[in-house]
mmCIF file with all atom_site columns, C-alpha atoms in Angstrom:
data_model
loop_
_atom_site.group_PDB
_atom_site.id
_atom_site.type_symbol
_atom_site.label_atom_id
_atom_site.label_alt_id
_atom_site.label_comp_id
_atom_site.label_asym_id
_atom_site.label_entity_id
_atom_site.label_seq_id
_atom_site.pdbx_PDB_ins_code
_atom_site.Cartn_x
_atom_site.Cartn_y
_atom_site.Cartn_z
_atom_site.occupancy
_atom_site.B_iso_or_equiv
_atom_site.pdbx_formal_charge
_atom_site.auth_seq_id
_atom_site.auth_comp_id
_atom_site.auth_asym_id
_atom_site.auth_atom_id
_atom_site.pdbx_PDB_model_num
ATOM 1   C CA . UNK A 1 1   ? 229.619 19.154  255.589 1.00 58.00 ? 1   UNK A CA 1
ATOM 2   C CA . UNK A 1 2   ? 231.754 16.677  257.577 1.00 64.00 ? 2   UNK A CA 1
ATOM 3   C CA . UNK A 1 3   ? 230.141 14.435  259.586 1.00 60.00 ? 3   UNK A CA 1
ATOM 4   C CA . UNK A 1 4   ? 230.147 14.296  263.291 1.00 62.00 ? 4   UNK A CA 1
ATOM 5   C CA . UNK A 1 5   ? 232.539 12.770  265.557 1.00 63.00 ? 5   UNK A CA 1
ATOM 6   C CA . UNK A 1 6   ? 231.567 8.599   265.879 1.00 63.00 ? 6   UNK A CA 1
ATOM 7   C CA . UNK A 1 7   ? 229.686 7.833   268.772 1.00 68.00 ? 7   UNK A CA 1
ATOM 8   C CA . UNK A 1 8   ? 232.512 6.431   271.434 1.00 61.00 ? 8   UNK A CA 1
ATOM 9   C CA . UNK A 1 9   ? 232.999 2.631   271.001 1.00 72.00 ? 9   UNK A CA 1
ATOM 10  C CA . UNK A 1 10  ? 229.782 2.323   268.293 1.00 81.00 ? 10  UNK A CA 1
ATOM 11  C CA . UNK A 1 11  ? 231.086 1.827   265.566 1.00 92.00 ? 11  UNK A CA 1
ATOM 12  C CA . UNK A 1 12  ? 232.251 -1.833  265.578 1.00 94.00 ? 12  UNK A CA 1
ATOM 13  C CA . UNK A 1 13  ? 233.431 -4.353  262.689 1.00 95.00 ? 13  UNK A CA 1
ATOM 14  C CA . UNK A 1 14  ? 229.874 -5.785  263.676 1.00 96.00 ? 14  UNK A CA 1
ATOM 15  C CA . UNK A 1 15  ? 227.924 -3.068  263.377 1.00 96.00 ? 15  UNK A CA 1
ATOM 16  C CA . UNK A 1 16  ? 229.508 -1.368  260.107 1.00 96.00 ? 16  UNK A CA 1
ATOM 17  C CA . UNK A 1 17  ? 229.062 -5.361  258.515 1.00 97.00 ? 17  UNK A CA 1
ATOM 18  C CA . UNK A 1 18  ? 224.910 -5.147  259.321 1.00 97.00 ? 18  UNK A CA 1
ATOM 19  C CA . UNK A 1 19  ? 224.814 -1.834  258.139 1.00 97.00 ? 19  UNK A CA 1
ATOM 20  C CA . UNK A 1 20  ? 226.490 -2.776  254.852 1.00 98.00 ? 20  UNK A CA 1
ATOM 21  C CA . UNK A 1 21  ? 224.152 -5.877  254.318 1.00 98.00 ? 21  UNK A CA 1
ATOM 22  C CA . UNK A 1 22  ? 221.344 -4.100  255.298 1.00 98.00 ? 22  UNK A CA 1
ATOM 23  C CA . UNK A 1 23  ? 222.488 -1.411  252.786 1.00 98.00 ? 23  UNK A CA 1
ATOM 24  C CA . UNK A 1 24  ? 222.492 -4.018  250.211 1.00 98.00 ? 24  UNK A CA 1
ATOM 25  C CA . UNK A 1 25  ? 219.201 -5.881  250.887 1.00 98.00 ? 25  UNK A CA 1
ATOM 26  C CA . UNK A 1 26  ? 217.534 -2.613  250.600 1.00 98.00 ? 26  UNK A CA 1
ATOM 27  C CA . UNK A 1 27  ? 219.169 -1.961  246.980 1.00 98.00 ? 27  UNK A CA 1
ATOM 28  C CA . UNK A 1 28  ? 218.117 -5.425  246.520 1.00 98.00 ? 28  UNK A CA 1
ATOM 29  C CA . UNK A 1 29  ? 214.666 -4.839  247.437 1.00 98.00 ? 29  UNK A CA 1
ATOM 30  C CA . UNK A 1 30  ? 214.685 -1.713  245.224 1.00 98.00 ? 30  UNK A CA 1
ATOM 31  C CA . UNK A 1 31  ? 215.685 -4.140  242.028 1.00 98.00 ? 31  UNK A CA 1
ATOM 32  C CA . UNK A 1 32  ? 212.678 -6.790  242.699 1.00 98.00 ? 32  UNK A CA 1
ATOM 33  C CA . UNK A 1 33  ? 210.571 -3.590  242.887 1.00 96.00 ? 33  UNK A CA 1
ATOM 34  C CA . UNK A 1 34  ? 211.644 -2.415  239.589 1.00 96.00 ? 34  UNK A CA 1
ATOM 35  C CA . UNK A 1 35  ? 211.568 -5.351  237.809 1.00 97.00 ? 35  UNK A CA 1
ATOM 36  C CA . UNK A 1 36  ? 208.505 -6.987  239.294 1.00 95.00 ? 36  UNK A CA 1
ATOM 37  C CA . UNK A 1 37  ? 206.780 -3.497  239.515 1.00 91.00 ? 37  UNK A CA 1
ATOM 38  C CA . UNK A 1 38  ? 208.354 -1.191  237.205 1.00 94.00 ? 38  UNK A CA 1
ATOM 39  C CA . UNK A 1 39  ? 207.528 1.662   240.544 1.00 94.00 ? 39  UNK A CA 1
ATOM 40  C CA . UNK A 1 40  ? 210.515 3.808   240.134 1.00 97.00 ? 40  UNK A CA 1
ATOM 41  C CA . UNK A 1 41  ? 209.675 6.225   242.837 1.00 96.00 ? 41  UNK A CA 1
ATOM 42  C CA . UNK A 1 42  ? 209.923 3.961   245.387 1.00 97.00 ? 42  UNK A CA 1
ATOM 43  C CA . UNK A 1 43  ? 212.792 1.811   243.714 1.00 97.00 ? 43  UNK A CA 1
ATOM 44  C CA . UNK A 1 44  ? 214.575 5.269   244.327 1.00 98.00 ? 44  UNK A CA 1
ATOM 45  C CA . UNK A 1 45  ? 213.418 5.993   247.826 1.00 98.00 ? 45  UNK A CA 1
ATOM 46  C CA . UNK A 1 46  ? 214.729 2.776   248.696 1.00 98.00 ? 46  UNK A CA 1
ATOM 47  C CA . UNK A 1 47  ? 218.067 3.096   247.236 1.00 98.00 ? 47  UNK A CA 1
ATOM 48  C CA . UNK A 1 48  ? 218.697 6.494   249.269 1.00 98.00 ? 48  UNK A CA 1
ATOM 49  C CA . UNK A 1 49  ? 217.549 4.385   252.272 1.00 98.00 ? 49  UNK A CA 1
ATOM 50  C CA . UNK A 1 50  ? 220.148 1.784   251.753 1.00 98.00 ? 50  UNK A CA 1
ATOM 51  C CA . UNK A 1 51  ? 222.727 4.721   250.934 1.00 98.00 ? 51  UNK A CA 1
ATOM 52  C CA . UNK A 1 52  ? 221.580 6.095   254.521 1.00 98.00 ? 52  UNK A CA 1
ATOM 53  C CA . UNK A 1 53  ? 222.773 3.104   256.132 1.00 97.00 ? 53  UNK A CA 1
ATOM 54  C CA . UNK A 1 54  ? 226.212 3.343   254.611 1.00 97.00 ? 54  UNK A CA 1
ATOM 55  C CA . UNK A 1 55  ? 226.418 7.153   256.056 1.00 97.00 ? 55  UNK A CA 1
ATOM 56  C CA . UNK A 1 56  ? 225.438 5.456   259.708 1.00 96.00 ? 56  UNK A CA 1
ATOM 57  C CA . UNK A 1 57  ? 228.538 3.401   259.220 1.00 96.00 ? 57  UNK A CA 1
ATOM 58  C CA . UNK A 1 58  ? 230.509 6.551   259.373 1.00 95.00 ? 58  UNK A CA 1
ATOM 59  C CA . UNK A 1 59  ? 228.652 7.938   262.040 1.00 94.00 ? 59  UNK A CA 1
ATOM 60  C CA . UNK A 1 60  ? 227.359 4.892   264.650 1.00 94.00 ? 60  UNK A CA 1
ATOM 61  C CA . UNK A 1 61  ? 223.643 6.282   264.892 1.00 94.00 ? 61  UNK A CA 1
ATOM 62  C CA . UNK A 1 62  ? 221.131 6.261   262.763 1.00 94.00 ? 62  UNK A CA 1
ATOM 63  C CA . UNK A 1 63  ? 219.886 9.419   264.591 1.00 95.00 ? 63  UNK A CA 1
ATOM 64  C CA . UNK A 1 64  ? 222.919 11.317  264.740 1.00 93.00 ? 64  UNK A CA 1
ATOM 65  C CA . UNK A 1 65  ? 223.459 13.557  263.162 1.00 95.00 ? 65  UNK A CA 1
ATOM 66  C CA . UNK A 1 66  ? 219.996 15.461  262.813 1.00 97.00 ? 66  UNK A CA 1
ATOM 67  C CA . UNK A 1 67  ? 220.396 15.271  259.193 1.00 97.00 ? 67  UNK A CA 1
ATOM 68  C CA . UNK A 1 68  ? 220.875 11.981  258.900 1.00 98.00 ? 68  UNK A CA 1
ATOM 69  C CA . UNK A 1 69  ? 217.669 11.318  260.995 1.00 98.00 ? 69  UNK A CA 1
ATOM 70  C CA . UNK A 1 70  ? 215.543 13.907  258.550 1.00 98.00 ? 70  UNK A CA 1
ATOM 71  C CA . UNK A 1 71  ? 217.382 11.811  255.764 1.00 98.00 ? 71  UNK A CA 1
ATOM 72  C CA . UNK A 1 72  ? 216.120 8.702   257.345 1.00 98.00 ? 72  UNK A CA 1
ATOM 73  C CA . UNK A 1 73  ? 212.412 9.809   258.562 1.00 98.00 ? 73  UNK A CA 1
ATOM 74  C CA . UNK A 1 74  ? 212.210 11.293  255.230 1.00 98.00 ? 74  UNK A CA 1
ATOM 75  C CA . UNK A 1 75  ? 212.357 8.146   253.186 1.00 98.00 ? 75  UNK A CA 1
ATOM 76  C CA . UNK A 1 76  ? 209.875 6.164   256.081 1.00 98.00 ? 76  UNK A CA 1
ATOM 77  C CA . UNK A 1 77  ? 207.470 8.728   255.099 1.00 98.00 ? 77  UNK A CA 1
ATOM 78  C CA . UNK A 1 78  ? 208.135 8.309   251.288 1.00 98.00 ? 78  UNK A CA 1
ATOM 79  C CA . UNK A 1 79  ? 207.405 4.891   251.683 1.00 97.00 ? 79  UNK A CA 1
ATOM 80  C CA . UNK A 1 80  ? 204.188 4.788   254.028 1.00 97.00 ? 80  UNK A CA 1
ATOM 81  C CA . UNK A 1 81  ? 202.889 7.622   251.072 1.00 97.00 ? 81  UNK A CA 1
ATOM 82  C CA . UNK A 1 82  ? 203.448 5.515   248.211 1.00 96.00 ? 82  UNK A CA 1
ATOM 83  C CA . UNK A 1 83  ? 202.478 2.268   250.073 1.00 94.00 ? 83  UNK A CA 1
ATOM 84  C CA . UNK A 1 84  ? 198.716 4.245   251.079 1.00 96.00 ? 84  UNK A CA 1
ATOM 85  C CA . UNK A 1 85  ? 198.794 5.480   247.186 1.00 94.00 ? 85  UNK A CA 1
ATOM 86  C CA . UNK A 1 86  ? 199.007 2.137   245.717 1.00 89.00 ? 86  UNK A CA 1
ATOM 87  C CA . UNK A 1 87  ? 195.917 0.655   248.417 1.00 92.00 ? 87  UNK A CA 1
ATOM 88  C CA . UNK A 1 88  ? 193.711 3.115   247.668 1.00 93.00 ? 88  UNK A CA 1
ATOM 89  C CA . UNK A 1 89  ? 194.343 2.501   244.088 1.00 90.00 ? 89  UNK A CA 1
ATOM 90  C CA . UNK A 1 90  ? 193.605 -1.075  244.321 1.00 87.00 ? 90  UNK A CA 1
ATOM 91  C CA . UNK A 1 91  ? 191.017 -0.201  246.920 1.00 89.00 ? 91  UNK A CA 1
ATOM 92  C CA . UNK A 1 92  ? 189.345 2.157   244.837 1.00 89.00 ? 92  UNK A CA 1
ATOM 93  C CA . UNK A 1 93  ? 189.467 -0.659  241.087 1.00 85.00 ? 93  UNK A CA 1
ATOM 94  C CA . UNK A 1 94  ? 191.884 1.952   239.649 1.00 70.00 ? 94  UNK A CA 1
ATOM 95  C CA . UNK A 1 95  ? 193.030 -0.433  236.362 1.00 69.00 ? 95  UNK A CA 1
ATOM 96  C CA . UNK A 1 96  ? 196.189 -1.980  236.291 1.00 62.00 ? 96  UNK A CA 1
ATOM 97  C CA . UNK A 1 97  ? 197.663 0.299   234.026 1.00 58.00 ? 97  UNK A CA 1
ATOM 98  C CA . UNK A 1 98  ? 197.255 3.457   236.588 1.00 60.00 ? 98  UNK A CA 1
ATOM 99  C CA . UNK A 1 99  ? 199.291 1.172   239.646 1.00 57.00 ? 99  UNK A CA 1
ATOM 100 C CA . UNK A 1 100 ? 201.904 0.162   237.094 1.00 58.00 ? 100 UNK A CA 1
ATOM 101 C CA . UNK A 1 101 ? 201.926 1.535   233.546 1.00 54.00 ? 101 UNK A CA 1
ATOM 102 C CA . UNK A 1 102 ? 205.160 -0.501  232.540 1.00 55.00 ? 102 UNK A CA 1
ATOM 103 C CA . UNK A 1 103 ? 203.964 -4.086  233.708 1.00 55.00 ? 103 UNK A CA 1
ATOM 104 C CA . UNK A 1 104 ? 200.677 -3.520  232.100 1.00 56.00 ? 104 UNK A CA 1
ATOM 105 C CA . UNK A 1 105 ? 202.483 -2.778  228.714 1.00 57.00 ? 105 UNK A CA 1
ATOM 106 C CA . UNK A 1 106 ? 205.215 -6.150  229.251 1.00 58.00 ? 106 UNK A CA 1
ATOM 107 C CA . UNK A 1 107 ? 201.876 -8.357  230.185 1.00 58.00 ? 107 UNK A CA 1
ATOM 108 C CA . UNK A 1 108 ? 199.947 -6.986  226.989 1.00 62.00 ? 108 UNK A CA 1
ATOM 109 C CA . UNK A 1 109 ? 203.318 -7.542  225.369 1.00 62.00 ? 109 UNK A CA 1
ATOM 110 C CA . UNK A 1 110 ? 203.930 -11.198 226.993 1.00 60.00 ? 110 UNK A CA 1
ATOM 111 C CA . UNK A 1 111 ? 206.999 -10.281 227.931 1.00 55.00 ? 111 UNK A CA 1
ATOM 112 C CA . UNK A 1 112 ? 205.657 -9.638  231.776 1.00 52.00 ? 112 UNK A CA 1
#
Protein backbone atom coordinates (compact mmCIF):
# COMPACT_ATOMS: atom_id res chain seq x y z
CA UNK A 1 0.00 0.00 0.00
CA UNK A 2 1.67 3.35 -0.78
CA UNK A 3 1.44 5.83 1.56
CA UNK A 4 -0.44 9.02 1.30
CA UNK A 5 0.53 12.18 -0.20
CA UNK A 6 2.86 14.34 2.69
CA UNK A 7 0.98 16.77 4.45
CA UNK A 8 1.85 20.29 2.48
CA UNK A 9 5.00 21.93 3.98
CA UNK A 10 5.19 19.15 7.15
CA UNK A 11 7.60 17.38 6.50
CA UNK A 12 10.72 19.46 7.31
CA UNK A 13 14.59 18.54 7.79
CA UNK A 14 13.44 19.36 11.49
CA UNK A 15 10.78 17.34 11.85
CA UNK A 16 12.06 14.07 9.92
CA UNK A 17 15.53 14.64 12.42
CA UNK A 18 13.04 14.36 15.83
CA UNK A 19 11.28 11.68 14.37
CA UNK A 20 14.48 9.74 13.67
CA UNK A 21 15.88 10.36 17.28
CA UNK A 22 12.81 9.72 18.73
CA UNK A 23 12.78 6.49 16.62
CA UNK A 24 16.00 5.64 18.13
CA UNK A 25 15.44 6.46 21.84
CA UNK A 26 12.52 4.24 21.68
CA UNK A 27 14.75 1.21 20.26
CA UNK A 28 16.96 2.34 22.93
CA UNK A 29 14.47 2.11 25.54
CA UNK A 30 13.45 -1.32 24.15
CA UNK A 31 17.34 -2.58 24.77
CA UNK A 32 17.47 -1.30 28.63
CA UNK A 33 14.13 -3.19 28.84
CA UNK A 34 15.56 -6.32 27.61
CA UNK A 35 18.56 -6.36 29.29
CA UNK A 36 17.51 -4.93 32.62
CA UNK A 37 14.13 -6.85 32.35
CA UNK A 38 14.46 -9.62 30.04
CA UNK A 39 10.27 -8.42 29.05
CA UNK A 40 10.34 -9.22 25.44
CA UNK A 41 6.80 -8.34 24.74
CA UNK A 42 7.15 -5.01 25.43
CA UNK A 43 10.89 -4.74 24.16
CA UNK A 44 8.93 -5.60 20.85
CA UNK A 45 6.01 -3.26 21.19
CA UNK A 46 8.43 -0.64 21.59
CA UNK A 47 10.52 -1.34 18.67
CA UNK A 48 7.32 -1.21 16.26
CA UNK A 49 6.67 2.14 18.05
CA UNK A 50 9.99 3.54 17.14
CA UNK A 51 9.54 1.91 13.52
CA UNK A 52 6.11 4.00 13.53
CA UNK A 53 7.92 7.10 13.85
CA UNK A 54 10.15 6.41 10.89
CA UNK A 55 6.77 5.75 8.69
CA UNK A 56 5.57 9.47 10.07
CA UNK A 57 8.71 10.73 8.46
CA UNK A 58 7.30 9.68 5.18
CA UNK A 59 4.04 10.85 5.86
CA UNK A 60 4.20 14.30 8.27
CA UNK A 61 1.38 13.04 10.77
CA UNK A 62 1.38 10.75 13.13
CA UNK A 63 -2.41 10.44 12.48
CA UNK A 64 -2.44 10.24 8.90
CA UNK A 65 -2.93 7.90 7.46
CA UNK A 66 -5.69 5.94 9.53
CA UNK A 67 -3.43 3.08 9.59
CA UNK A 68 -0.72 4.58 10.83
CA UNK A 69 -2.85 6.01 13.75
CA UNK A 70 -4.35 2.22 14.51
CA UNK A 71 -0.53 1.31 14.20
CA UNK A 72 0.24 3.94 16.70
CA UNK A 73 -2.90 3.64 19.25
CA UNK A 74 -2.26 0.06 18.97
CA UNK A 75 1.13 -0.05 20.58
CA UNK A 76 -0.16 2.86 23.47
CA UNK A 77 -2.56 0.26 24.35
CA UNK A 78 0.09 -2.60 24.31
CA UNK A 79 1.96 -0.70 26.61
CA UNK A 80 -0.71 0.66 29.23
CA UNK A 81 -1.73 -3.52 29.20
CA UNK A 82 1.55 -4.75 30.01
CA UNK A 83 2.41 -1.75 32.30
CA UNK A 84 -1.26 -2.68 34.48
CA UNK A 85 -0.01 -6.55 34.13
CA UNK A 86 3.24 -6.06 35.73
CA UNK A 87 1.42 -3.69 38.91
CA UNK A 88 -0.94 -6.00 39.65
CA UNK A 89 1.70 -8.57 39.72
CA UNK A 90 3.77 -6.74 42.11
CA UNK A 91 0.57 -5.53 43.69
CA UNK A 92 -0.76 -8.80 44.14
CA UNK A 93 3.30 -10.52 45.76
CA UNK A 94 3.34 -12.54 42.49
CA UNK A 95 7.31 -13.86 42.97
CA UNK A 96 9.90 -12.50 41.02
CA UNK A 97 10.18 -15.24 38.80
CA UNK A 98 6.39 -14.76 37.37
CA UNK A 99 7.30 -10.62 36.49
CA UNK A 100 10.59 -11.72 34.95
CA UNK A 101 11.53 -15.39 34.55
CA UNK A 102 14.99 -14.54 32.86
CA UNK A 103 16.36 -12.01 35.57
CA UNK A 104 15.30 -14.32 38.27
CA UNK A 105 17.42 -17.17 36.63
CA UNK A 106 20.78 -14.46 35.90
CA UNK A 107 20.30 -13.26 39.80
CA UNK A 108 20.16 -17.03 41.05
CA UNK A 109 22.97 -17.42 38.56
CA UNK A 110 24.97 -14.09 39.71
CA UNK A 111 25.23 -13.13 36.52
CA UNK A 112 22.10 -10.50 37.03
Amino acid sequence: MPLPTPIAGAITRGFVAANVIEAVLWVVVAGIVLAKWHHVPAATVLVFFGLSDLVETRTGAWWRPWWLFAWKAACVIALVALVLQAWRMKKAGAPEEERAPAAEEDRKAGTG
